[in-house]
CSV table of C-alpha atoms and ligand atoms in Angstrom, one decimal:
chain,number,residue,atom,x,y,z
U,1,MET,CA,-0.1,0.1,0.1
U,2,SER,CA,1.3,3.4,-0.9
U,3,ASN,CA,0.3,6.9,-0.4
U,4,THR,CA,-2.5,7.7,1.8
U,5,THR,CA,-4.2,10.7,0.0
U,6,LYS,CA,-7.5,10.6,1.6
U,7,ALA,CA,-9.8,10.1,-1.1
U,8,ALA,CA,-13.4,10.8,-2.0
U,9,THR,CA,-15.5,8.3,-0.1
U,10,PRO,CA,-14.5,6.6,2.9
U,11,GLN,CA,-15.5,3.1,2.7
U,12,ARG,CA,-16.3,1.1,5.9
U,13,TYR,CA,-15.3,-2.5,6.0
U,14,THR,CA,-16.9,-4.5,8.9
U,15,LYS,CA,-15.4,-7.5,10.2
U,16,PRO,CA,-17.2,-10.6,8.6
U,17,ASN,CA,-18.4,-13.2,11.1
U,18,LEU,CA,-16.1,-15.8,10.1
U,19,PRO,CA,-17.2,-19.3,10.4
U,20,LYS,CA,-15.0,-21.0,13.3
U,21,PRO,CA,-13.9,-24.5,11.9
U,22,ASP,CA,-12.7,-26.8,14.6
U,23,ARG,CA,-9.2,-25.6,15.3
U,24,SER,CA,-7.8,-28.6,16.5
U,25,PRO,CA,-5.6,-30.6,13.9
U,26,HIS,CA,-5.7,-33.6,16.3
U,27,LEU,CA,-9.5,-34.4,16.3
U,28,PRO,CA,-10.0,-38.2,16.0
U,29,ALA,CA,-11.6,-39.1,12.7
U,30,GLY,CA,-15.2,-39.5,12.9
U,31,LEU,CA,-15.9,-37.4,16.1
U,32,SER,CA,-16.0,-34.1,14.2
U,33,THR,CA,-19.0,-31.6,13.3
U,34,ASP,CA,-19.2,-30.6,9.9
U,35,PRO,CA,-18.3,-26.9,9.3
U,36,LEU,CA,-16.9,-27.5,5.8
U,37,LEU,CA,-19.9,-27.1,3.7
U,38,ARG,CA,-18.8,-26.4,0.1
U,39,ASP,CA,-20.1,-25.3,-3.2
U,40,GLY,CA,-21.5,-27.0,-6.2
U,41,ALA,CA,-20.3,-30.1,-8.5
U,42,PHE,CA,-20.7,-30.8,-12.1
U,43,ILE,CA,-20.2,-34.0,-13.7
U,44,SER,CA,-19.9,-34.8,-17.5
U,45,PRO,CA,-20.9,-38.3,-18.1
U,46,VAL,CA,-18.4,-38.8,-20.9
U,47,SER,CA,-17.3,-42.3,-20.4
U,48,GLY,CA,-13.8,-43.1,-19.9
U,49,SER,CA,-12.3,-42.6,-23.2
U,50,SER,CA,-10.0,-44.5,-23.6
U,51,GLY,CA,1.9,-44.6,1.3
U,52,ASP,CA,-0.9,-42.5,2.5
U,53,ASN,CA,0.3,-39.1,2.8
U,54,GLN,CA,-2.7,-37.4,3.8
U,55,GLN,CA,-3.9,-39.1,6.8
U,56,ARG,CA,-4.4,-37.6,10.4
U,57,SER,CA,-3.6,-34.3,9.3
U,58,SER,CA,-1.2,-33.0,11.8
U,59,PRO,CA,1.8,-31.6,10.2
U,60,SER,CA,3.5,-34.6,11.2
U,61,ALA,CA,2.4,-36.3,8.1
U,62,ASN,CA,4.9,-34.4,6.2
U,63,GLY,CA,7.7,-35.2,8.5
U,64,THR,CA,7.3,-31.9,10.3
U,65,PRO,CA,6.5,-31.0,14.0
U,66,GLU,CA,5.6,-34.5,15.3
U,67,SER,CA,8.7,-36.2,13.8
U,68,SER,CA,10.9,-33.6,15.1
U,69,ARG,CA,13.6,-34.9,17.6
U,70,SER,CA,13.5,-31.6,19.4
U,71,ARG,CA,10.0,-32.0,20.6
U,72,PRO,CA,8.8,-28.7,19.4
U,73,ARG,CA,5.8,-27.0,20.9
U,74,VAL,CA,2.8,-26.8,18.4
U,75,SER,CA,0.2,-24.0,19.0
U,76,GLU,CA,-1.9,-21.6,17.3
U,77,THR,CA,-1.5,-18.0,17.1
U,78,SER,CA,-4.2,-15.4,17.2
U,79,TRP,CA,-3.1,-13.5,14.0
U,80,LEU,CA,-3.4,-16.6,11.9
U,81,PRO,CA,-6.6,-17.8,10.2
U,82,PRO,CA,-8.4,-20.7,11.8
U,83,GLY,CA,-6.4,-24.0,11.5
U,84,TRP,CA,-3.0,-22.8,11.0
U,85,VAL,CA,-0.6,-24.3,13.4
U,86,VAL,CA,2.6,-22.6,14.8
U,87,GLU,CA,5.5,-24.8,15.7
U,88,ASP,CA,8.0,-23.5,18.0
U,89,ARG,CA,11.1,-25.4,17.7
U,90,VAL,CA,14.4,-25.1,19.9
U,91,ARG,CA,17.8,-25.8,17.9
U,92,SER,CA,19.5,-28.6,19.8
U,93,SER,CA,23.0,-28.5,18.4
U,94,GLY,CA,25.7,-26.2,16.8
U,95,ALA,CA,26.5,-22.8,17.3
U,96,THR,CA,23.0,-21.6,17.6
U,97,ALA,CA,21.8,-24.2,20.1
U,98,GLY,CA,19.1,-22.9,22.1
U,99,THR,CA,17.7,-20.5,19.5
U,100,ARG,CA,14.0,-20.8,18.9
U,101,ASP,CA,12.7,-21.0,15.4
U,102,LYS,CA,9.0,-20.7,14.4
U,103,TYR,CA,7.3,-22.5,11.6
U,104,TYR,CA,3.8,-21.8,10.3
U,105,TYR,CA,1.6,-24.5,8.8
U,106,ASP,CA,-1.4,-24.1,6.4
U,107,PRO,CA,-3.8,-27.0,7.1
U,108,VAL,CA,-4.9,-26.9,3.7
U,109,SER,CA,-2.0,-26.8,1.3
U,110,ARG,CA,0.3,-28.1,4.0
U,111,ARG,CA,2.9,-25.7,3.3
U,112,ARG,CA,5.3,-24.8,5.8
U,113,PHE,CA,6.2,-21.1,6.2
U,114,ARG,CA,9.5,-19.8,8.0
U,115,SER,CA,8.1,-16.4,8.9
U,116,LYS,CA,5.3,-14.2,9.4
U,117,ARG,CA,6.2,-12.2,6.3
U,118,GLU,CA,6.0,-15.4,4.2
U,119,VAL,CA,2.4,-16.2,5.7
U,120,GLN,CA,1.2,-12.8,5.0
U,121,TYR,CA,2.4,-12.9,1.5
U,122,PHE,CA,0.9,-16.2,0.9
U,123,LEU,CA,-2.6,-15.2,2.4
U,124,GLU,CA,-2.5,-12.2,0.2
U,125,THR,CA,-1.5,-13.7,-3.0
U,126,GLY,CA,-2.1,-17.3,-2.7
U,127,SER,CA,1.4,-18.0,-3.9
U,128,VAL,CA,4.8,-18.4,-2.2
U,129,LYS,CA,7.4,-15.6,-2.7
U,130,LYS,CA,10.7,-16.8,-4.1
U,131,GLN,CA,13.3,-15.3,-1.8
U,132,LYS,CA,16.9,-15.1,-3.1
U,133,ARG,CA,18.3,-14.6,0.3
U,134,ALA,CA,16.5,-16.6,2.8
U,135,GLU,CA,18.5,-15.7,5.7
U,136,ASN,CA,17.9,-12.0,5.1
U,137,SER,CA,14.2,-12.7,4.7
U,138,ASP,CA,14.2,-14.7,8.2
U,139,ALA,CA,16.1,-12.0,9.8
U,140,ASN,CA,13.6,-9.3,8.5
U,141,ALA,CA,10.7,-11.6,9.5
U,142,ASN,CA,12.1,-12.0,12.9
U,143,SER,CA,12.3,-8.2,13.2
U,144,PHE,CA,8.8,-7.8,12.1
U,145,LEU,CA,7.5,-10.5,14.5
U,146,LYS,CA,9.3,-8.8,17.2
U,147,SER,CA,7.6,-5.6,16.4
U,148,ALA,CA,4.2,-7.0,15.7
U,149,GLU,CA,4.1,-9.5,18.6
U,150,GLY,CA,5.7,-7.6,21.2
U,151,SER,CA,8.1,-10.6,22.1
U,152,SER,CA,10.7,-12.8,20.6
U,153,THR,CA,12.5,-15.6,22.6
U,154,GLN,CA,15.2,-15.7,20.0
U,155,LYS,CA,18.2,-13.6,20.6
U,156,SER,CA,17.6,-10.7,18.1
U,157,LYS,CA,19.8,-8.2,16.2
U,158,THR,CA,16.9,-6.0,15.5
U,159,PRO,CA,17.7,-2.5,15.8
U,160,LYS,CA,16.4,-0.9,19.0
U,161,LYS,CA,14.7,1.7,17.0
U,162,GLU,CA,12.0,-1.1,15.8
U,163,ALA,CA,11.0,-1.7,19.4
U,164,ARG,CA,7.9,-0.2,20.6
U,165,VAL,CA,5.0,-0.6,23.0
U,166,ALA,CA,2.2,-2.6,21.9
U,167,SER,CA,-1.1,-0.5,21.5
U,168,HIS,CA,-4.7,-1.5,21.0
U,169,LEU,CA,-4.2,-0.8,17.4
U,170,ASP,CA,-1.8,-3.8,17.2
U,171,PHE,CA,-3.1,-6.4,14.9
U,172,ASN,CA,-4.9,-9.6,16.1
U,173,PHE,CA,-6.5,-11.7,13.6
U,174,SER,CA,-8.9,-13.3,16.2
U,175,ASN,CA,-9.9,-9.9,17.5
U,176,VAL,CA,-10.3,-7.8,14.3
U,177,PRO,CA,-12.2,-4.6,15.5
U,178,ASP,CA,-16.0,-4.4,14.6
U,179,SER,CA,-15.4,-1.3,12.8
U,180,VAL,CA,-12.4,-0.6,10.7
U,181,GLU,CA,-12.8,2.4,8.2
U,182,TRP,CA,-10.8,1.7,5.0
U,183,ILE,CA,-10.0,4.8,3.0
U,184,LEU,CA,-9.3,4.6,-0.6
U,185,ALA,CA,-5.9,5.9,-0.9
U,186,ASP,CA,-5.6,5.4,-4.6
U,187,ALA,CA,-8.4,4.6,-6.8
U,188,ASN,CA,-6.3,3.8,-9.7
U,189,LYS,CA,-4.3,1.3,-7.8
U,190,GLY,CA,-6.9,0.2,-5.8
U,191,THR,CA,-5.0,0.8,-2.4
U,192,TRP,CA,-6.5,1.4,0.9
U,193,THR,CA,-5.6,2.6,4.3
U,194,PRO,CA,-7.2,1.2,7.5
U,195,PHE,CA,-8.2,3.5,10.3
U,196,VAL,CA,-8.9,1.7,13.5
U,197,ALA,CA,-10.9,3.7,16.0
U,198,GLY,CA,-10.4,6.8,13.7
U,199,LYS,CA,-6.7,6.3,13.9
U,200,LYS,CA,-4.0,4.9,11.6
U,201,PRO,CA,-2.2,1.8,13.0
U,202,PRO,CA,1.4,2.0,13.3
U,203,ASP,CA,3.3,1.7,10.3
U,204,SER,CA,4.7,-1.7,11.4
U,205,GLU,CA,1.1,-3.0,11.5
U,206,ARG,CA,0.0,-1.4,8.1
U,207,GLN,CA,1.2,-4.4,6.2
U,208,ILE,CA,-0.7,-7.1,8.0
U,209,TRP,CA,-3.8,-4.8,8.1
U,210,ASP,CA,-3.6,-4.7,4.4
U,211,VAL,CA,-3.1,-8.4,4.1
U,212,THR,CA,-6.0,-9.1,6.4
U,213,PHE,CA,-8.4,-6.8,4.5
U,214,THR,CA,-7.6,-8.6,1.4
U,215,TYR,CA,-8.0,-12.0,3.2
U,216,LEU,CA,-11.1,-11.3,5.1
U,217,ALA,CA,-12.7,-9.6,2.0
U,218,ALA,CA,-11.7,-12.6,-0.2
U,219,ARG,CA,-13.2,-15.1,2.5
U,220,THR,CA,-16.4,-13.2,2.7
U,221,VAL,CA,-16.9,-13.4,-1.1
U,222,GLU,CA,-16.1,-17.1,-1.2
U,223,TYR,CA,-18.3,-17.9,1.7
U,224,THR,CA,-21.2,-16.1,0.2
U,225,ALA,CA,-20.7,-17.4,-3.3
U,226,LYS,CA,-20.4,-21.1,-2.1
U,227,GLY,CA,-23.3,-20.9,0.3
U,228,LYS,CA,-20.9,-21.1,3.3
U,229,HIS,CA,-21.5,-17.7,4.7
U,230,PRO,CA,-23.2,-17.6,8.0
U,231,ASN,CA,-25.4,-15.1,6.4
U,232,GLY,CA,-26.3,-17.2,3.4
U,233,THR,CA,-29.9,-17.3,2.8
U,234,THR,CA,-32.6,-19.5,1.0
U,235,GLU,CA,-33.2,-16.6,-1.1
U,236,GLU,CA,-29.6,-16.8,-2.3
U,237,VAL,CA,-30.0,-20.6,-3.1
U,238,LYS,CA,-33.2,-19.7,-5.1
U,239,LYS,CA,-31.5,-17.1,-7.1
U,240,ILE,CA,-28.7,-19.7,-8.2
U,241,VAL,CA,-31.3,-22.3,-8.7
U,242,ASN,CA,-33.3,-19.8,-11.0
U,243,VAL,CA,-30.2,-19.2,-13.1
U,244,LEU,CA,-29.8,-22.9,-13.7
U,245,ASN,CA,-33.2,-23.6,-14.3
U,246,GLU,CA,-33.3,-20.9,-17.0
U,247,ALA,CA,-30.0,-22.0,-18.7
U,248,GLN,CA,-29.6,-23.7,-22.0
U,249,ILE,CA,-27.6,-26.7,-21.3
U,250,PRO,CA,-26.9,-29.9,-23.2
U,251,SER,CA,-29.1,-32.8,-22.7
U,252,GLU,CA,-28.6,-35.5,-20.2
U,253,ASP,CA,-27.0,-37.8,-22.7
U,254,VAL,CA,-24.3,-35.3,-23.2
U,255,VAL,CA,-23.9,-33.9,-19.5
U,256,GLU,CA,-24.9,-34.9,-16.3
U,257,VAL,CA,-25.1,-31.8,-13.8
U,258,VAL,CA,-25.1,-32.5,-10.0
U,259,VAL,CA,-25.1,-29.4,-7.6
U,260,SER,CA,-24.0,-29.8,-4.2
U,261,PRO,CA,-25.2,-27.1,-1.8
U,262,PRO,CA,-24.7,-27.2,2.0
U,263,TYR,CA,-26.9,-29.9,3.9
U,264,VAL,CA,-29.5,-27.3,4.9
U,265,PHE,CA,-30.2,-26.2,1.4
U,266,LEU,CA,-30.6,-29.7,-0.2
U,267,PRO,CA,-34.3,-29.9,0.3
U,268,VAL,CA,-35.1,-26.4,-1.2
U,269,ALA,CA,-32.5,-27.0,-3.9
U,270,LYS,CA,-33.8,-30.4,-4.8
U,271,SER,CA,-37.4,-29.3,-4.7
U,272,LEU,CA,-36.9,-26.2,-7.0
U,273,LEU,CA,-34.3,-27.6,-9.5
U,274,ARG,CA,-35.4,-28.8,-12.9
U,275,SER,CA,-35.5,-32.6,-13.0
U,276,ASP,CA,-32.4,-32.8,-15.3
U,277,ILE,CA,-30.2,-31.5,-12.5
U,278,LYS,CA,-29.4,-33.6,-9.6
U,279,VAL,CA,-28.2,-32.9,-6.1
U,280,ALA,CA,-25.3,-34.3,-4.0
U,281,ALA,CA,-24.7,-33.9,-0.2
U,282,GLN,CA,-21.0,-32.8,0.6
U,283,ASN,CA,-20.5,-35.5,3.1
U,284,CYS,CA,-22.1,-38.0,5.0
U,285,TRP,CA,-21.5,-40.3,8.2
U,286,VAL,CA,-19.0,-43.1,7.8
U,287,ARG,CA,-21.5,-46.1,8.8
U,288,LYS,CA,-25.1,-46.5,10.1
U,289,GLY,CA,-26.7,-43.8,11.7
U,290,GLY,CA,-26.9,-43.8,15.5
U,291,ALA,CA,-25.9,-41.4,18.4
U,292,PHE,CA,-23.4,-39.4,16.4
U,293,THR,CA,-24.6,-35.9,17.2
U,294,GLY,CA,-24.4,-33.4,14.4
U,295,GLU,CA,-23.7,-36.1,11.7
U,296,ILE,CA,-25.8,-36.7,8.7
U,297,SER,CA,-26.1,-40.4,7.9
U,298,ALA,CA,-26.3,-41.9,4.4
U,299,GLU,CA,-29.7,-43.3,5.4
U,300,MET,CA,-31.0,-39.8,5.9
U,301,LEU,CA,-29.8,-38.8,2.5
U,302,VAL,CA,-31.5,-41.7,0.9
U,303,ASN,CA,-34.7,-40.9,2.9
U,304,LEU,CA,-34.5,-37.4,1.4
U,305,ASP,CA,-34.2,-38.9,-2.0
U,306,ILE,CA,-30.7,-37.3,-2.5
U,307,PRO,CA,-28.9,-39.4,-5.0
U,308,TRP,CA,-25.3,-38.3,-4.8
U,309,VAL,CA,-22.7,-37.5,-2.1
U,310,VAL,CA,-19.3,-36.0,-2.3
U,311,LEU,CA,-16.7,-37.9,0.0
U,312,GLY,CA,-13.1,-37.3,0.8
U,313,HIS,CA,-12.9,-33.7,-0.1
U,314,SER,CA,-9.3,-32.4,0.6
U,315,GLU,CA,-10.7,-30.0,3.1
U,316,ARG,CA,-12.1,-32.7,5.2
U,317,ARG,CA,-9.0,-34.7,4.8
U,318,ALA,CA,-6.8,-32.0,6.0
U,319,LEU,CA,-8.9,-30.2,8.5
U,320,LEU,CA,-11.0,-33.0,9.8
U,321,ASN,CA,-8.2,-35.7,9.8
U,322,GLU,CA,-10.1,-38.0,7.5
U,323,SER,CA,-7.6,-40.6,6.5
U,324,ASN,CA,-7.6,-42.6,3.4
U,325,GLU,CA,-9.1,-45.6,5.1
U,326,PHE,CA,-11.6,-43.4,6.7
U,327,VAL,CA,-12.7,-42.1,3.4
U,328,GLY,CA,-12.7,-45.7,1.9
U,329,ASP,CA,-15.0,-46.8,4.6
U,330,LYS,CA,-17.3,-43.8,3.9
U,331,VAL,CA,-17.5,-44.6,0.2
U,332,GLU,CA,-18.2,-48.3,1.0
U,333,TYR,CA,-21.0,-47.6,3.3
U,334,ALA,CA,-22.6,-44.8,1.1
U,335,LEU,CA,-22.7,-47.1,-1.9
U,336,SER,CA,-24.2,-49.9,0.3
U,337,GLN,CA,-27.2,-47.6,0.9
U,338,GLY,CA,-27.7,-46.9,-2.6
U,339,LEU,CA,-25.9,-43.5,-3.0
U,340,LYS,CA,-23.7,-42.5,-5.8
U,341,VAL,CA,-20.4,-41.2,-4.8
U,342,ILE,CA,-18.0,-38.4,-6.0
U,343,ALA,CA,-14.7,-39.6,-4.5
U,344,CYS,CA,-12.1,-36.9,-4.1
U,345,ILE,CA,-8.3,-37.3,-4.2
U,346,GLY,CA,-5.4,-35.3,-4.6
U,347,GLU,CA,-1.9,-34.3,-3.7
U,348,THR,CA,-0.6,-31.2,-1.8
U,349,LEU,CA,1.9,-28.8,-3.4
U,350,GLU,CA,4.5,-30.2,-1.1
U,351,GLN,CA,3.9,-33.8,-2.4
U,352,ARG,CA,3.7,-32.7,-6.1
U,353,GLU,CA,7.1,-30.8,-5.7
U,354,SER,CA,8.7,-33.7,-3.9
U,355,GLY,CA,7.5,-36.1,-6.9
U,356,SER,CA,5.0,-38.0,-5.0
U,357,THR,CA,1.7,-37.3,-6.7
U,358,MET,CA,1.0,-40.6,-8.2
U,359,ALA,CA,2.0,-42.4,-5.1
U,360,VAL,CA,-0.4,-40.2,-3.1
U,361,VAL,CA,-3.3,-40.3,-5.4
U,362,ALA,CA,-2.8,-44.2,-5.8
U,363,ALA,CA,-2.9,-44.7,-2.1
U,364,GLN,CA,-6.1,-42.7,-1.8
U,365,THR,CA,-7.6,-44.6,-4.6
U,366,LYS,CA,-6.4,-47.9,-3.3
U,367,ALA,CA,-8.1,-47.2,0.0
U,368,ILE,CA,-11.4,-47.0,-1.7
U,369,ALA,CA,-10.8,-49.9,-4.3
U,370,ASP,CA,-10.0,-52.2,-1.2
U,371,LYS,CA,-13.4,-51.6,0.3
U,372,ILE,CA,-15.8,-51.5,-2.7
U,373,LYS,CA,-16.8,-54.4,-5.0
U,374,SER,CA,-18.3,-52.1,-7.7
U,375,TRP,CA,-17.3,-49.0,-9.3
U,376,ASP,CA,-20.5,-48.4,-11.1
U,377,ASN,CA,-21.8,-45.6,-8.9
U,378,VAL,CA,-18.6,-44.0,-8.3
U,379,VAL,CA,-16.9,-40.9,-9.9
U,380,LEU,CA,-13.4,-40.1,-9.0
U,381,ALA,CA,-12.5,-36.5,-8.7
U,382,TYR,CA,-8.8,-35.6,-9.0
U,383,GLU,CA,-8.3,-32.2,-7.0
U,384,PRO,CA,-4.8,-31.2,-6.6
U,385,VAL,CA,-5.0,-29.5,-3.2
U,386,TRP,CA,-2.7,-26.6,-4.5
U,387,ALA,CA,-5.4,-25.8,-7.2
U,388,ILE,CA,-8.4,-25.6,-4.8
U,389,GLY,CA,-9.7,-22.1,-4.4
U,390,THR,CA,-6.4,-20.7,-5.4
U,391,GLY,CA,-6.9,-19.6,-8.9
U,392,LYS,CA,-4.2,-21.8,-9.9
U,393,VAL,CA,-5.6,-24.4,-12.4
U,394,ALA,CA,-3.5,-27.5,-13.2
U,395,SER,CA,-2.4,-27.2,-16.6
U,396,PRO,CA,-4.2,-29.5,-19.2
U,397,ALA,CA,-1.2,-31.4,-19.5
U,398,GLN,CA,-0.8,-31.7,-15.7
U,399,ALA,CA,-4.5,-32.8,-15.3
U,400,GLN,CA,-4.3,-35.2,-18.3
U,401,GLU,CA,-1.1,-36.8,-16.8
U,402,VAL,CA,-2.6,-37.6,-13.4
U,403,HIS,CA,-6.0,-38.8,-15.1
U,404,ALA,CA,-4.2,-41.1,-17.5
U,405,GLU,CA,-2.1,-42.5,-14.6
U,406,LEU,CA,-5.2,-43.0,-12.6
U,407,ARG,CA,-6.9,-44.8,-15.5
U,408,LYS,CA,-3.9,-47.0,-15.8
U,409,TRP,CA,-3.9,-47.7,-12.0
U,410,LEU,CA,-7.5,-48.8,-12.1
U,411,ALA,CA,-6.8,-51.0,-15.2
U,412,GLU,CA,-3.9,-52.8,-13.2
U,413,ASN,CA,-5.4,-53.0,-9.9
U,414,VAL,CA,-9.1,-53.2,-10.5
U,415,SER,CA,-10.1,-54.2,-14.2
U,416,ALA,CA,-9.8,-52.8,-17.7
U,417,GLU,CA,-13.6,-52.3,-17.6
U,418,VAL,CA,-13.6,-50.3,-14.6
U,419,ALA,CA,-10.7,-48.2,-15.9
U,420,GLN,CA,-12.6,-47.6,-19.2
U,421,THR,CA,-16.0,-46.8,-17.8
U,422,THR,CA,-15.0,-44.8,-14.5
U,423,ARG,CA,-15.4,-40.9,-14.9
U,424,ILE,CA,-12.4,-39.3,-13.5
U,425,ILE,CA,-13.3,-35.6,-13.3
U,426,TYR,CA,-11.0,-32.7,-12.5
U,427,GLY,CA,-11.4,-30.0,-9.6
U,428,GLY,CA,-9.5,-26.9,-8.7
U,429,SER,CA,-9.8,-23.5,-10.1
U,430,VAL,CA,-12.0,-24.4,-13.2
U,431,ASN,CA,-13.7,-21.5,-14.8
U,432,GLY,CA,-15.4,-20.4,-17.9
U,433,GLY,CA,-11.9,-19.5,-19.5
U,434,ASN,CA,-9.9,-22.7,-18.9
U,435,CYS,CA,-12.6,-25.5,-18.9
U,436,LYS,CA,-12.7,-26.0,-22.7
U,437,GLU,CA,-9.0,-26.8,-22.9
U,438,LEU,CA,-9.2,-29.1,-19.9
U,439,ALA,CA,-12.5,-30.7,-21.0
U,440,GLY,CA,-10.6,-31.5,-24.3
U,441,GLN,CA,-8.2,-33.7,-22.6
U,442,ALA,CA,-8.5,-37.5,-23.4
U,443,ASP,CA,-8.9,-38.7,-19.8
U,444,VAL,CA,-10.8,-35.5,-18.2
U,445,ASP,CA,-14.4,-36.6,-18.1
U,446,GLY,CA,-15.8,-33.6,-16.1
U,447,PHE,CA,-15.3,-31.2,-13.5
U,448,LEU,CA,-15.8,-30.7,-9.7
U,449,VAL,CA,-16.3,-26.9,-9.6
U,450,GLY,CA,-16.1,-24.7,-6.6
U,451,GLY,CA,-16.1,-20.8,-6.8
U,452,ALA,CA,-17.0,-20.8,-10.5
U,453,SER,CA,-20.2,-22.9,-9.9
U,454,LEU,CA,-22.1,-20.0,-8.4
U,455,LYS,CA,-21.4,-17.7,-11.2
U,456,PRO,CA,-23.0,-17.3,-14.6
U,457,GLU,CA,-19.6,-18.9,-16.1
U,458,PHE,CA,-20.7,-22.2,-14.7
U,459,ILE,CA,-23.2,-22.5,-17.6
U,460,ASP,CA,-20.0,-22.2,-19.9
U,461,ILE,CA,-18.4,-24.8,-17.8
U,462,ILE,CA,-21.3,-27.3,-18.1
U,463,LYS,CA,-21.4,-26.5,-21.9
U,464,SER,CA,-17.6,-27.6,-22.3
U,465,ALA,CA,-18.9,-31.1,-21.8
U,466,THR,CA,-19.8,-30.8,-25.6
U,467,VAL,CA,-16.0,-30.1,-26.5
U,468,LYS,CA,-15.3,-34.0,-26.9
U,469,LYS,CA,-18.8,-34.8,-28.3
U,470,SER,CA,-18.2,-32.3,-31.3
U,471,ALA,CA,-14.3,-33.3,-31.7
A,501,LIG,O1,-15.2,-28.3,-4.2
A,501,LIG,C1,-14.7,-28.0,-5.1
A,501,LIG,C2,-13.2,-28.0,-5.6
A,501,LIG,O2,-12.6,-28.0,-4.1
A,501,LIG,C3,-12.9,-26.9,-6.5
A,501,LIG,O3,-13.1,-25.7,-5.8
A,501,LIG,P1,-12.5,-24.3,-6.8
A,501,LIG,O4,-13.3,-24.6,-8.0
A,501,LIG,O5,-13.1,-23.0,-5.9
A,501,LIG,O6,-10.9,-24.2,-6.9
């Protein structure tokens, strides 16, 4: 953010009521409530044309906190979004023994960050800053941390002039003021300056206030668009249903459209939607219903005449500790009750960068294959975690490569027929602009769409199912 020429109209940005997902990364599987209500889904019916790295989602799954010999302290910090974890690790040897290092873990991408500055950049841009000189960066970050948090156990060489007394204007993510005025500083650049209680926060806090504005604003949009916002209404669902009902979409022999609103909107969506568009739940309980307060069983969905259910979404795997085996059990039980299943699999960025993409998705698929007898009612949704909600879509070649490998895996481990007929759909930042090229890939049989599913471009995405038909 640059100059603070107070512009025309002061605009007030009020703290949104952010949903409160369970902050514990260590919940036992199956004992969680269901805060992760998510978006829509679209499936093309184009037939097949042609070691568990995500379980129990503590950061230890990637050889991080729990596997550390120094027994680091893992905690959460107020300025971080819900679900993020901070590891406080003490160096045990060398000249710097005794020095504390902080590591920050994003529960969804599972990325590890070395500094608050890196986290801020990631929250703001969705990408990771490449730093030429990591040491300098850490030093700067430590300096920033000291300034922002008012404490640091690490011996710091931070210039004294940066030390200051914390004030009520200091940033705290979990206690964002109810009223923050954002003054448009530069309309051309779209830059804003925050005013808390009528005062500008200290310069050292400006950056993180800026980041937070971007982050909260984005989250608000996302939650509204996907029906996850606490203030989401039946009226909003009805509007979306109306758009779909009035859309000209290809016939059912070309494309199968399934929308997946949050549980509470399933009945209204189902009752209002045209008959050629089906509905899916976003999750269901792992086995027969019983005393599992807050859970929705497969039997309940069947009773409501809901034909589809999405299982194993990466957010549930990461945030609610759903292991491959747990997802496999869910798929098995849902199928046994007559539901059709969209089973999600996908690797994190770290796993992709380490070259283990296929090992990860094969393990996830195997956990399902081990449990089920028939794949007739299963659609496999490949969703690279790093592409979900980030705007970073997998390239057509990347998607095709994994889809083709998955089909090969099915051929070698299940049967040639299952490999041929099982639909493998892609999810992760699909939109009206990229859908056609993705849909043109030989082994991409459709899409699982999030953010774009509640925008008019969803109709274009649905229509992209014709790409292969007309090829
Ligand atoms: O549930 C939907 C998928 O996670 C994809 O979401 P996205 O299209 O917003 O990236």
